[in-house]
Coordinates of C-alpha atoms in Angstrom, one line a residue:
Chain A
V2 CA -20.9 133.3 95.1
N3 CA -19.3 129.9 95.6
R4 CA -20.8 126.6 96.3
S5 CA -20.2 126.6 100.0
E6 CA -21.7 130.1 100.4
V7 CA -24.9 129.0 98.5
R8 CA -25.2 126.0 100.9
S9 CA -24.6 128.2 104.0
A10 CA -27.1 130.8 102.8
W11 CA -29.8 128.2 102.1
I12 CA -29.3 126.6 105.6
E13 CA -29.3 130.0 107.3
N14 CA -32.5 131.0 105.5
Q15 CA -34.1 127.7 106.4
V16 CA -33.2 128.1 110.1
L17 CA -34.5 131.7 110.2
A18 CA -37.7 130.9 108.4
S19 CA -38.3 128.0 110.9
E20 CA -37.6 130.1 113.9
R21 CA -39.9 132.9 112.7
A22 CA -42.7 130.5 111.8
E23 CA -42.5 128.7 115.1
A24 CA -42.4 132.0 117.1
S25 CA -45.6 133.1 115.3
K26 CA -47.3 129.7 116.1
Q27 CA -47.6 128.9 112.4
S28 CA -44.8 126.4 111.9
Q29 CA -46.1 125.6 108.4
E30 CA -45.2 129.1 107.2
A31 CA -41.6 128.1 107.2
L32 CA -42.3 126.0 104.1
L33 CA -43.8 129.0 102.2
A34 CA -40.7 131.0 103.0
V35 CA -38.4 128.2 101.9
F36 CA -40.4 127.8 98.6
D37 CA -40.1 131.5 97.9
R38 CA -36.4 131.3 98.5
Y39 CA -36.0 128.4 96.1
R40 CA -37.9 130.2 93.4
E41 CA -35.4 133.1 93.6
L42 CA -32.4 130.8 93.0
S43 CA -30.5 130.9 89.8
D44 CA -30.2 127.7 87.8
Q45 CA -26.6 127.4 89.0
D46 CA -27.5 127.9 92.6
R47 CA -30.4 125.5 92.3
A48 CA -28.0 122.7 91.3
V49 CA -26.1 123.3 94.6
V50 CA -29.3 123.5 96.7
D51 CA -30.7 120.4 95.0
E52 CA -27.7 118.4 96.2
L53 CA -28.2 119.8 99.7
L54 CA -31.9 118.9 99.6
A55 CA -31.0 115.3 98.8
E56 CA -28.6 115.3 101.8
Q57 CA -31.3 116.8 104.0
A58 CA -33.8 114.2 102.9
A59 CA -31.5 111.7 104.6
S60 CA -31.0 113.8 107.7
S61 CA -32.0 112.7 111.1
D62 CA -33.2 116.3 111.8
E63 CA -36.9 115.8 111.4
N64 CA -37.7 119.4 110.4
A65 CA -34.8 119.7 108.0
R66 CA -36.0 116.4 106.4
F67 CA -39.7 117.6 106.4
D68 CA -38.8 120.8 104.6
A69 CA -36.4 119.1 102.2
L70 CA -39.1 116.6 101.2
A71 CA -41.6 119.4 100.7
V72 CA -39.3 121.4 98.4
I73 CA -38.4 118.2 96.5
G74 CA -42.1 117.6 95.9
E75 CA -43.1 121.2 95.2
F76 CA -40.3 121.7 92.6
R77 CA -40.0 118.1 91.4
V78 CA -36.3 117.8 92.2
V79 CA -35.7 114.6 90.3
S80 CA -32.0 114.5 91.3
A81 CA -33.1 113.6 94.8
L82 CA -34.6 110.3 93.7
P83 CA -31.7 108.1 94.9
A84 CA -31.8 109.8 98.3
L85 CA -35.5 109.2 98.5
R86 CA -35.2 105.6 97.6
S87 CA -32.5 105.2 100.4
L88 CA -34.8 107.0 102.8
A89 CA -37.8 104.7 102.0
E90 CA -35.6 101.7 102.6
R91 CA -34.4 103.1 105.9
L92 CA -38.0 103.9 107.0
E93 CA -39.1 100.4 106.2
T94 CA -37.0 99.0 109.1
Q95 CA -37.9 101.8 111.6
D96 CA -40.6 101.3 114.2
S97 CA -41.3 104.8 115.3
P98 CA -45.0 105.8 115.1
G99 CA -44.4 108.2 112.2
A100 CA -42.2 105.8 110.2
P101 CA -45.0 104.1 108.1
Y102 CA -46.6 107.5 107.3
E103 CA -43.3 109.0 106.2
W104 CA -42.5 105.9 104.3
A105 CA -45.9 106.3 102.4
K106 CA -45.1 110.0 101.8
V107 CA -41.7 109.3 100.4
N108 CA -43.1 106.6 98.1
R109 CA -45.8 109.0 96.9
L110 CA -43.0 111.5 96.2
I111 CA -41.0 108.9 94.3
G112 CA -44.1 108.1 92.2
L113 CA -44.6 111.8 91.5
L114 CA -41.0 112.4 90.4
V115 CA -41.0 109.3 88.2
E116 CA -44.2 110.2 86.5
Q117 CA -43.9 114.0 86.3
P118 CA -40.3 114.9 86.3
S119 CA -40.8 118.5 85.1
G120 CA -39.7 121.1 87.6
G121 CA -41.7 124.1 89.0
Chain B
M19 CA -52.1 41.4 167.3
A20 CA -52.2 44.8 168.8
A21 CA -48.8 45.5 167.3
A22 CA -50.1 44.5 163.8
A23 CA -53.1 46.7 164.2
A24 CA -51.0 49.6 165.2
S25 CA -48.6 49.1 162.3
R26 CA -51.6 48.9 159.9
A27 CA -53.0 52.2 161.3
A28 CA -49.6 53.8 160.9
R29 CA -49.5 52.7 157.2
I30 CA -53.0 54.1 156.6
R31 CA -52.0 57.4 158.1
A32 CA -48.9 57.6 156.0
V33 CA -50.8 56.9 152.8
T34 CA -53.5 59.4 153.8
A35 CA -50.8 62.0 154.4
R36 CA -49.2 61.4 151.0
H37 CA -52.6 61.8 149.3
E38 CA -53.3 65.1 151.2
H39 CA -49.8 66.3 150.3
R40 CA -50.4 65.5 146.6
S41 CA -53.8 67.3 146.7
R42 CA -52.3 70.4 148.3
S43 CA -49.5 70.4 145.6
L44 CA -52.1 70.1 142.9
V45 CA -54.2 73.0 144.3
S46 CA -51.1 75.0 144.7
L47 CA -50.1 74.3 141.1
L48 CA -53.5 75.2 139.8
A49 CA -53.4 78.5 141.8
S50 CA -50.0 79.4 140.3
L51 CA -51.3 78.7 136.8
A52 CA -54.3 80.9 137.4
A53 CA -52.1 83.7 138.6
V54 CA -49.8 83.5 135.6
L55 CA -52.9 83.5 133.3
A56 CA -54.3 86.6 135.0
V57 CA -51.0 88.4 134.6
V58 CA -50.9 87.6 130.9
V59 CA -54.5 88.7 130.4
I60 CA -53.9 92.0 132.2
A61 CA -50.7 92.7 130.3
F62 CA -52.4 92.2 126.9
A63 CA -55.4 94.3 127.9
S64 CA -53.5 97.3 129.3
P65 CA -53.0 100.4 127.2
A66 CA -49.3 100.4 128.2
S67 CA -48.9 97.1 126.3
A68 CA -50.4 98.8 123.2
A69 CA -48.0 101.8 123.3
G70 CA -45.6 100.0 121.0
T71 CA -48.4 98.7 118.8
R72 CA -48.4 100.8 115.6
V73 CA -52.0 100.5 114.5
R74 CA -54.0 102.7 112.2
A75 CA -56.7 100.3 111.1
N76 CA -58.2 102.5 108.4
T77 CA -55.1 103.6 106.6
P78 CA -53.3 101.8 103.8
V79 CA -50.0 102.2 105.6
A80 CA -51.2 100.3 108.6
E81 CA -52.9 97.7 106.4
H82 CA -49.5 97.2 104.9
R83 CA -47.8 96.6 108.3
V84 CA -50.3 95.5 110.8
G85 CA -52.0 92.1 110.8
A86 CA -55.7 91.6 111.6
A87 CA -54.9 90.1 115.0
Q88 CA -53.1 93.3 116.1
R89 CA -56.0 95.5 114.8
V90 CA -58.4 93.4 117.0
A91 CA -56.0 93.9 120.0
A92 CA -55.9 97.6 119.4
D93 CA -59.7 97.8 119.2
Q94 CA -59.9 96.0 122.5
V95 CA -57.4 98.4 124.0
G96 CA -59.4 101.3 122.6
R97 CA -62.5 100.1 124.4
L98 CA -60.5 99.9 127.7
R99 CA -59.3 103.5 127.3
P100 CA -60.0 105.5 130.5
P101 CA -62.7 108.2 130.2
A102 CA -61.5 111.7 129.2
V103 CA -60.8 114.1 132.0
R104 CA -62.5 117.4 131.2
F105 CA -61.7 120.9 132.3
V106 CA -63.1 124.2 131.5
S107 CA -60.8 126.8 130.0
A108 CA -60.8 130.5 130.8
T109 CA -63.3 131.1 127.9
G110 CA -65.7 128.6 129.3
V111 CA -65.2 126.1 126.6
A112 CA -65.1 122.5 127.9
T113 CA -61.9 120.8 126.7
E114 CA -60.1 117.6 127.5
E115 CA -56.6 116.7 128.6
G116 CA -54.4 115.5 125.8
E117 CA -54.7 111.9 127.0
G118 CA -58.5 111.8 126.4
L119 CA -58.7 114.2 123.4
S120 CA -60.1 112.6 120.3
E121 CA -59.7 115.6 117.9
A122 CA -58.0 119.0 117.8
F123 CA -58.2 121.9 115.4
H124 CA -55.5 123.9 113.7
Y125 CA -56.4 127.4 112.6
T126 CA -54.2 128.7 109.8
G127 CA -53.9 130.9 106.8
S128 CA -55.6 129.6 103.6
Q129 CA -52.3 129.8 101.8
N130 CA -51.0 126.9 104.0
V131 CA -53.7 124.4 103.3
A132 CA -52.4 122.9 100.1
S133 CA -49.0 122.4 101.7
I134 CA -50.5 120.8 104.8
E135 CA -52.7 118.5 102.7
A136 CA -49.6 117.4 100.7
N137 CA -47.0 117.2 103.4
G138 CA -48.8 117.1 106.7
L139 CA -48.2 119.5 109.6
R140 CA -44.7 120.5 110.5
A141 CA -43.3 119.6 113.9
G142 CA -44.1 122.3 116.5
S143 CA -47.5 123.0 115.1
Y144 CA -50.3 124.1 117.5
A145 CA -53.9 123.0 117.7
T146 CA -56.8 123.6 120.0
P147 CA -59.6 121.3 121.2
N148 CA -62.1 124.0 120.3
G149 CA -63.3 123.6 116.7
Q150 CA -66.0 126.3 116.9
L151 CA -63.9 129.4 116.9
S152 CA -64.5 132.1 114.3
P153 CA -61.3 133.4 112.6
L154 CA -61.3 136.5 114.9
Q155 CA -62.0 134.4 118.0
A156 CA -59.2 132.1 117.0
Q157 CA -56.8 135.0 116.7
I158 CA -57.8 136.4 120.1
D159 CA -58.2 133.2 122.1
L160 CA -55.2 131.4 120.7
A161 CA -53.0 134.6 120.7
L162 CA -52.1 134.4 117.1
P163 CA -50.0 137.3 115.7
P164 CA -52.3 139.9 114.2
N165 CA -49.8 140.9 111.5
R166 CA -50.4 137.6 109.7
G167 CA -54.1 138.3 109.0
L168 CA -57.0 136.2 110.3
P169 CA -56.7 132.4 110.0
G170 CA -59.0 131.6 107.0
A171 CA -58.8 127.8 107.3
T172 CA -59.6 125.2 110.0
L173 CA -58.0 121.8 109.9
Q174 CA -59.2 118.9 112.0
I175 CA -56.6 116.6 113.5
D176 CA -57.5 113.0 114.3
V177 CA -55.9 112.9 117.8
A178 CA -57.5 109.5 118.6
G179 CA -56.0 108.1 115.4
L180 CA -52.6 109.5 116.3
R181 CA -52.9 107.9 119.7
D182 CA -53.9 104.6 118.2
A183 CA -51.0 104.8 115.9
G184 CA -48.6 105.0 118.8
Y185 CA -48.0 108.8 119.0
E186 CA -47.7 110.3 122.4
I187 CA -50.3 113.1 122.7
P188 CA -49.0 116.2 124.5
E189 CA -50.9 118.0 127.2
V190 CA -53.5 120.7 126.5
T191 CA -52.4 123.9 128.1
P192 CA -54.0 127.3 128.6
V193 CA -53.0 130.0 126.1
G194 CA -51.2 133.0 127.6
R195 CA -51.1 136.5 126.4
S196 CA -48.8 137.2 123.5
F197 CA -48.6 139.5 120.4
N198 CA -50.9 141.8 122.4
M199 CA -53.6 139.1 122.1
P200 CA -55.2 138.2 125.4
G201 CA -55.2 134.4 124.8
G202 CA -57.5 132.5 127.2
G203 CA -58.2 129.5 125.0
S204 CA -56.4 126.2 125.3
E205 CA -53.8 124.8 123.0
I206 CA -51.7 121.7 122.3
Q207 CA -48.3 121.8 120.6
F208 CA -47.3 118.7 118.7
P209 CA -43.5 118.1 118.9
Y210 CA -43.6 115.8 115.8
P211 CA -44.8 116.2 112.3
I212 CA -48.5 115.1 111.8
P213 CA -49.0 113.0 108.7
P214 CA -51.6 114.2 106.2
E215 CA -53.5 110.9 106.8
F216 CA -54.6 112.4 110.2
I217 CA -55.7 115.8 108.9
K218 CA -58.8 117.0 107.1
V219 CA -60.0 120.4 106.1
V220 CA -63.1 121.6 107.9
P221 CA -65.4 122.9 105.2

């Protein structure tokens, strides 16, 4: 399986999990499905997905960003730190109602990764 | 003599007219100032003016961003909030329209609680104004899919806090039949993620 296929498979799984969870009125279940999928990844595939997660953390798609941040936090994806720092800087200048709360979340995440960089 | 008297009378009338004109101008100016002041006061006191004010007085995030003056303004706006419009759902439970709602409840599986506490609720999440539903009632009234098991956890969402922070609160709508569940309760679907700061687990 090549890099591009790993990325496509991850995104496809994410979209399906999201659709299924929303259809069953339990949007949060998408996260559990994504966590399960991440656990199944080989080390090699994880490296590819970690890169994708860092990209999604900077995405303007709110749900993709939400899921990526959750996975990064759950599995302590330290390689996403630069992306998180950029996101925190971007959020500082935004004035949407959710921006200060997401900014706080991203900063908590940065603190978590800096203090406990061991993965799950 | 008569001509001099007439000329003097004419001068007096002219002076009087000038004084009257000045007085009218002054009154007009004062009236304009009062009108401008009234417009400014109304603008600052209206909820619409607070829509862009991101205030969450009791969170560290807002403390970071919002000055004391803005918090006072938000408190004043809060006091001016119109009373909630209430309606009764099909189940007989009194609920409120999204605009007047102060809290809502999200019924979910216990396995989701840790993730919600850490990350908040994902966009598209549902809640109901009724916080008194048993797990079975929640499944029936909110038409939750039966193949997921009964919702073992209830989370309280601080809707008033969301509103104060500038979020637009969606309308409460009746729950229709789905997943072979009758529905009949009322629900609200949030199109944005809800930060964990506005959520607490109901014991």
